[in-house]
Amino acid sequence: MKAKKKVVTSGDVRITAYKPTARTKRRETVRAIKSAIVPITPVSPAAQRARIETGGAAVADLGTTPVGRPTLAERAALDRIDVSVDLAPARGLRLPNPIMVASGTFGYGVEYGEVVDVQKLGGICCKGTTLRPRIGNPPPRVTETPGGMLNSIGLQNPGVAAVIEKYGPIWQGWDVPVIVNVAGESIDDYVEVVRRLDGLPGVAGIELNISCPNVGKGGLQFAIDRDAARSVTAAVRRATELPLLVKLSPNVADVRPIAKAIEDAGADAICAINTLSGLAVSPDRTRAFLGNTFGGLSGPAIKPVALRVVYEVAQVVSIPIIGIGGVTSLDDVLDFMACGAVAVQIGTAIFADPELPVHLADELRSECLRRGLESYRPLVGTALPKRAGAPSVKGVEYRP
Amino acid sequence: MRLVAAQLVESRQILPGQWLQSFHAPELATGSRAGQFVHVRTGDYSGLVLRRPFSINTADPATGTVTLHFRTVGRGTEWLTRLREGETLDMLGPLGRPFEVDPRSRNLLLIAGGLGMAGVRMLADEAVRDGRQVTILFGALDASHVYPSSLLPDEVEYVVATDDGSLGHRGYVTELLPEYEAWADQAFACGPQPMLARLARLAAGRRERLGVAKLGRKRGGGKTDPAGSVAARRKAFLQVSMEQTMGCAVGACLGCAVMGVDGPLRVCREGPVFAADEIAWEPVS
């Protein structure tokens, strides 16, 4: 039976009132329910994060990441892209991807365990480890600065023995390579710590921290002097067959001879850079803010300095370079690669976004796919000059 | 601990420069305890690289909301005040260790200095829910900075001290403690470091003053629990919620250390709540 139509006259306008039967009513309800179901549009993790970052306002995707979840075919293509990298070809330090986490910002890898899937990282550089326990510097130890932060932890750590006992078994069960950051007051200290780590399952490599700006003794003095850098690297090299990374300091006039000396002494790779020495003033302006007066500057503020150091070092050494300093996005990763870094470490940015390193590895894969590359290797060193360029520090020219 | 997208439900200025914001975040509302905090990511990226830690002011599992109480001190907090209803914030939490109330404690004394109310406010809710008597001692600069009593549960006794005497007791809130220390089974404090140091000194001498060292309830008598353990904190008369500039908030960066009697303690992991005797207090002037 058709729905009855009742004609209502109101002035000169005829309105057709609609009187539904039970059947049409049901149909209407179904239609209403269906129209209420909004199709779920897939949103890429990057876009989702961008939404959070902008406080809910929608932003344009900048085209570096594909929108939506990849299809099966795309996922297969993404899986074919080789983003693994060997930082020590002679000894073998193969990272599943070139996005590592920087020492001091990720503890021993377990702290962020509830939030981050550590197995998806390229590598973990653990907190600086010394021979004996250190209680670190007096608080306050961190403060935010424009575009970055200052820290002055002072190498607080429980000592190598405790680190091995507590974290060794955990690291052993991980697929992700763990690189132990080693600091010391003397060459003997470095050698002794490395000797204890040598051959330990779960330790994939050593990152020699000769550039901590926050401790009185044993920090910077090895990184600012070519001969000292060479001696400590050579001594550690003799003590272990573990892959050896050495972390450079930007707090020097010319970084190139130091990098060259480290390469000659047998390092497998160079990390650049550690923090820049800096200072913040207390709110009442009666003293320095940090308990240790000086602190190390990190974050986006130091990215240009880090790029400069990587750029210079890449022209004088032939071992792999790991870029560190202010990486917060894929563009930063690509910048470092263009300047000659084969891998990067994420530090300060983890504090704001703990999932960033994992996302960046995915984004790097997508970027390669977008450019039709099977590996990211063609992206490395594209910004380097064909011939050796002029150094950043021109020495005598700038003297009055 | 997890990353949560919290949606702003309500935002209002409750005192000059102090804001109370309420967020819809069911995971946080059900999973947090008094004393814990969240690490909030600010969306203004013109140079802000760190998250901001805030005590969870109140949590209501029924509506799935948590509130944060903060003062505008810089660009991060100013950005927060401009957040509009419906927008989401990226929060990491709940973080840190909560206040530990001894199950036998009937009378709780909460001592807050200024913004320290944000640190102990949720404990008042929990204690009232558990049928405990609560007195809040609150200290502020002047009457215009006194936390509105309308925002507190009806069941609590609210005692105010102001530095200029414009409301309640004239002087520091710490001067009110002797009146209540005999009544209180446990005390919980949050506020400026000098206030906490003064309270810690008062609390340390309480047992001798009241002559309850070996009488009555045997707090701390017999076996000793390791410092910092839940059992040890439960037995402590005074627990304090500490503040420090913070990096990661999960215990990785060691940036938020305060000096304890046995070496540095991480506010984010061992704290923010500590038993007063765990902290190496700076001498009170």
XYZ file of C-alpha atoms in Angstrom, chain A:
400
model
C 0.000 0.000 0.000
C 1.276 3.439 -0.898
C 1.864 5.998 1.797
C -1.135 8.240 2.155
C -0.578 11.814 1.146
C -2.491 14.498 2.903
C -2.699 17.862 1.250
C -2.594 20.832 3.531
C -3.401 24.237 2.197
C -1.812 27.218 3.801
C -2.567 30.431 2.029
C -1.558 29.919 -1.594
C 1.232 27.441 -0.785
C 0.383 23.777 -0.993
C 2.338 21.663 1.376
C 2.341 17.940 0.910
C 2.466 16.293 4.287
C 4.021 12.869 4.319
C 2.433 10.234 6.477
C 4.725 7.236 6.625
C 3.538 3.673 6.955
C 5.353 1.236 9.257
C 7.353 -0.146 6.338
C 8.568 3.173 4.986
C 9.344 4.210 8.549
C 11.697 1.268 8.908
C 13.342 2.123 5.614
C 13.822 5.696 6.762
C 15.449 4.536 9.968
C 17.882 2.325 8.090
C 18.725 5.187 5.766
C 19.283 7.518 8.691
C 21.568 5.040 10.376
C 23.521 4.506 7.193
C 23.941 8.196 6.566
C 25.174 8.615 10.124
C 28.027 6.202 9.497
C 30.871 8.382 8.379
C 33.475 6.523 6.371
C 36.729 6.415 8.321
C 39.418 8.166 6.373
C 42.844 6.775 7.100
C 45.256 9.299 8.532
C 48.998 8.834 8.409
C 50.787 8.822 11.765
C 52.671 11.941 10.692
C 49.461 13.781 9.895
C 48.005 12.584 13.166
C 50.992 13.925 15.024
C 50.832 17.164 13.090
C 47.247 17.477 14.214
C 48.260 17.084 17.830
C 51.140 19.493 17.361
C 48.933 22.194 15.968
C 46.411 21.637 18.708
C 43.723 20.130 16.528
C 43.851 22.439 13.555
C 44.159 20.508 10.332
C 47.415 21.088 8.498
C 48.512 20.328 4.998
C 50.582 17.205 4.669
C 53.875 18.381 3.281
C 54.154 15.475 0.930
C 57.014 13.742 2.647
C 54.764 10.951 3.870
C 52.044 9.080 2.095
C 48.582 9.725 3.466
C 46.752 6.684 4.684
C 47.779 3.238 5.556
C 49.913 1.670 2.833
C 48.243 -0.947 0.709
C 49.607 -4.478 0.695
C 51.507 -3.803 -2.501
C 52.935 -0.597 -1.085
C 53.895 -2.367 2.097
C 55.678 -5.050 0.106
C 57.487 -2.322 -1.830
C 58.387 -0.575 1.428
C 59.745 -3.811 2.840
C 61.963 -4.238 -0.202
C 63.656 -0.915 0.488
C 66.899 -1.556 2.267
C 67.457 0.997 4.988
C 69.938 -1.113 6.907
C 73.422 0.256 7.364
C 76.713 -1.179 8.538
C 78.589 1.317 10.658
C 81.683 -0.835 10.976
C 82.110 -2.855 7.790
C 85.328 -4.396 9.078
C 83.819 -5.677 12.317
C 80.100 -5.743 11.629
C 77.701 -3.321 13.262
C 74.605 -3.699 11.167
C 71.699 -1.449 12.072
C 68.231 -2.317 10.768
C 67.745 1.365 9.977
C 69.874 4.496 10.303
C 67.759 6.198 12.997
C 69.429 5.724 16.363
C 68.737 7.275 19.730
C 71.452 9.460 21.216
C 73.248 8.771 24.444
C 71.791 10.329 27.557
C 68.314 10.812 26.136
C 67.152 7.213 26.164
C 68.649 5.906 29.409
C 69.502 2.243 29.026
C 66.691 1.568 26.580
C 64.265 0.244 29.182
C 62.846 3.525 30.491
C 60.733 4.293 27.436
C 59.754 0.624 27.051
C 56.088 1.226 27.847
C 55.737 3.914 25.196
C 58.187 3.011 22.434
C 58.809 -0.266 20.649
C 62.587 -0.255 21.076
C 62.984 -3.152 18.653
C 62.053 -0.827 15.791
C 64.936 1.547 16.472
C 68.062 1.482 14.382
C 70.258 1.388 17.435
C 70.441 2.552 21.021
C 73.319 4.511 22.494
C 72.975 4.095 26.225
C 73.720 6.611 28.957
C 77.396 7.477 29.418
C 79.036 4.740 31.465
C 82.141 5.141 33.583
C 84.342 2.731 35.504
C 83.122 3.803 38.929
C 79.647 5.068 39.859
C 79.157 8.820 39.539
C 76.511 10.834 41.354
C 76.491 13.576 38.741
C 76.146 17.323 39.022
C 74.056 19.293 41.534
C 70.512 20.181 40.414
C 68.960 21.857 38.560
C 70.395 19.973 35.638
C 68.231 20.870 32.653
C 66.544 23.972 31.316
C 64.849 24.921 28.097
C 66.472 27.544 25.888
C 65.314 29.050 22.594
C 65.118 26.184 20.142
C 66.876 23.801 22.434
C 67.852 22.875 25.955
C 70.834 22.908 28.247
C 71.756 19.875 30.267
C 74.403 19.288 32.830
C 73.827 15.807 34.186
C 77.504 15.221 34.851
C 77.625 11.592 33.716
C 75.546 10.238 36.583
C 75.641 6.458 36.220
C 75.963 3.386 38.433
C 79.319 2.329 36.999
C 80.147 -0.268 34.375
C 79.824 -3.290 36.657
C 76.277 -2.373 37.699
C 75.330 -1.546 34.119
C 76.533 -4.931 32.905
C 74.771 -6.756 35.713
C 71.498 -4.894 35.410
C 71.096 -4.302 31.693
C 73.394 -6.866 30.025
C 70.832 -9.687 30.201
C 68.072 -7.388 28.917
C 70.136 -6.184 25.964
C 71.051 -9.748 25.123
C 67.425 -10.513 24.413
C 67.014 -7.559 22.068
C 67.419 -7.533 18.312
C 68.191 -3.818 18.320
C 71.940 -3.156 18.588
C 72.924 -1.516 21.864
C 75.999 0.671 21.725
C 77.470 1.485 25.102
C 78.601 5.065 25.536
C 81.851 5.006 27.502
C 83.348 7.924 29.407
C 86.365 8.137 31.655
C 88.813 10.360 33.460
C 91.929 8.820 32.000
C 92.930 6.570 29.136
C 93.250 3.703 31.618
C 89.630 4.276 32.681
C 88.386 4.067 29.116
C 90.421 0.953 28.425
C 89.239 -0.769 31.598
C 85.550 -0.051 30.926
C 85.846 -1.228 27.335
C 87.719 -4.358 28.410
C 84.837 -5.280 30.708
C 82.303 -4.743 27.933
C 84.349 -6.660 25.360
C 82.753 -9.921 24.358
C 79.634 -9.292 26.395
C 76.592 -10.591 24.547
C 74.140 -7.772 24.092
C 76.798 -5.112 23.545
C 76.977 -4.371 19.833
C 79.551 -1.612 19.969
C 81.270 1.146 21.889
C 80.681 4.855 21.531
C 83.671 6.637 22.964
C 82.464 9.752 24.745
C 85.490 12.014 24.740
C 83.427 15.153 24.452
C 81.200 15.524 27.510
C 81.278 19.247 28.344
C 79.779 18.796 31.812
C 82.468 17.078 33.827
C 85.637 18.640 35.080
C 88.012 15.827 34.366
C 87.917 13.320 31.566
C 85.412 15.105 29.483
C 86.458 17.474 26.860
C 90.216 17.296 27.160
C 90.387 14.254 24.868
C 88.226 15.762 22.151
C 89.880 19.144 21.863
C 93.379 17.854 21.321
C 94.411 15.846 18.297
C 97.097 13.833 20.041
C 94.927 13.061 23.071
C 92.079 11.962 20.810
C 94.463 9.733 18.903
C 95.962 8.167 22.041
C 92.639 7.347 23.678
C 91.167 5.947 20.473
C 94.247 3.842 19.794
C 94.368 2.544 23.355
C 90.719 1.493 23.257
C 91.193 0.027 19.806
C 93.918 -2.249 21.171
C 91.667 -3.323 24.034
C 88.667 -4.486 22.061
C 87.460 -5.920 18.799
C 84.036 -4.361 19.314
C 82.961 -1.807 16.711
C 84.270 1.536 17.921
C 82.466 4.834 17.426
C 84.025 8.086 18.636
C 81.870 11.107 19.456
C 83.306 14.476 18.467
C 82.917 17.763 20.260
C 81.959 20.961 18.446
C 83.767 22.975 21.121
C 86.982 23.183 19.081
C 88.429 25.579 16.563
C 89.007 23.086 13.759
C 87.465 19.657 13.983
C 89.117 18.125 10.908
C 92.569 17.183 12.261
C 90.913 15.602 15.302
C 88.557 13.559 13.134
C 91.456 12.468 10.949
C 93.496 11.441 13.995
C 90.589 9.398 15.302
C 90.194 7.652 11.975
C 93.939 6.922 11.812
C 93.828 5.500 15.339
C 91.411 2.831 14.225
C 87.900 4.070 14.944
C 85.180 2.411 12.893
C 82.896 5.423 12.758
C 82.608 9.002 13.953
C 79.617 10.539 15.726
C 79.194 14.280 15.397
C 78.340 16.190 17.449
C 78.132 16.268 21.222
C 76.544 19.303 22.899
C 77.876 22.840 22.722
C 78.919 24.433 25.965
C 76.410 27.050 27.073
C 74.946 28.950 30.002
C 71.540 30.027 31.308
C 70.867 32.667 33.966
C 68.580 32.131 36.961
C 65.214 33.971 36.907
C 66.370 36.443 39.584
C 69.643 36.990 37.686
C 71.818 36.470 40.732
C 73.571 33.348 39.473
C 73.732 30.783 36.674
C 70.610 28.650 36.446
C 72.212 25.220 36.299
C 73.789 23.712 39.395
C 76.983 23.168 37.434
C 76.920 26.717 35.955
C 77.622 25.489 32.402
C 75.610 23.005 30.419
C 75.562 21.380 27.019
C 73.262 22.892 24.413
C 71.247 20.492 22.281
C 68.136 20.582 20.131
C 67.212 22.272 16.851
C 69.296 25.304 17.848
C 72.533 23.391 17.189
C 71.546 21.707 13.943
C 73.459 24.130 11.693
C 76.591 23.625 13.785
C 76.187 19.855 13.602
C 75.671 19.998 9.838
C 78.798 22.096 9.476
C 80.884 19.627 11.476
C 79.518 16.622 9.564
C 80.148 18.454 6.291
C 83.752 19.179 7.232
C 84.500 15.760 8.692
C 82.972 13.985 5.689
C 85.599 15.616 3.494
C 88.578 14.370 5.489
C 87.626 10.871 6.662
C 86.405 7.815 4.814
C 84.799 5.995 7.747
C 81.036 6.285 8.312
C 79.737 9.411 10.041
C 76.714 9.487 12.331
C 75.069 12.902 12.442
C 73.683 14.166 15.755
C 72.212 17.539 16.580
C 68.673 18.864 16.413
C 67.051 16.165 14.316
C 63.279 16.552 14.668
C 61.951 15.591 11.239
C 62.710 13.631 8.116
C 63.986 16.804 6.483
C 66.650 17.033 9.179
C 67.622 13.408 8.574
C 67.946 14.059 4.851
C 69.992 17.217 5.524
C 72.478 15.247 7.585
C 72.658 12.556 4.930
C 73.229 15.149 2.226
C 76.191 16.404 4.264
C 77.699 12.955 4.409
C 76.161 11.186 7.419
C 75.089 7.583 6.851
C 73.029 7.481 10.043
C 71.632 9.935 12.559
C 70.952 9.961 16.249
C 67.852 11.555 17.749
C 68.329 13.148 21.147
C 66.403 16.081 22.530
C 63.439 15.538 20.198
C 62.678 12.243 21.962
C 61.621 14.175 25.054
C 58.803 15.851 23.132
C 57.930 12.881 20.958
C 59.212 9.504 22.189
C 57.884 7.778 19.083
C 59.759 10.070 16.688
C 62.714 7.730 15.930
C 60.393 4.873 14.981
C 58.281 7.171 12.812
C 61.337 8.640 11.099
C 62.553 5.193 10.063
C 59.163 4.560 8.430
C 59.184 7.976 6.820
C 62.669 7.370 5.407
C 61.407 4.176 3.782
C 58.443 6.026 2.292
C 60.720 8.758 1.026
C 62.905 6.209 -0.776
C 59.802 4.643 -2.294
C 58.566 8.025 -3.427
C 61.898 8.766 -5.095
C 62.077 5.313 -6.609
C 65.172 4.306 -4.669
C 65.913 0.839 -3.365
C 68.106 2.195 -0.609
C 68.788 5.577 0.900
C 72.453 5.416 -0.031
C 72.131 7.701 -3.078
C 70.931 10.401 -0.676
C 74.210 10.411 1.259
C 76.767 13.093 0.533
C 74.793 14.876 -2.184
C 75.576 18.299 -0.753
C 79.311 17.724 -0.425
C 81.557 19.713 -2.775
C 83.254 17.924 -5.630
C 86.637 19.177 -4.465
C 87.655 19.855 -0.891
C 86.014 23.124 0.118
C 87.359 25.919 2.253
C 87.241 25.192 5.988
C 84.825 27.014 8.252
C 87.635 28.229 10.439
C 90.115 30.254 8.454
C 92.600 30.707 11.277
C 94.955 33.624 10.753
C 92.597 35.467 8.429
C 90.293 36.313 11.306
C 92.956 37.407 13.762
C 93.077 41.144 14.441
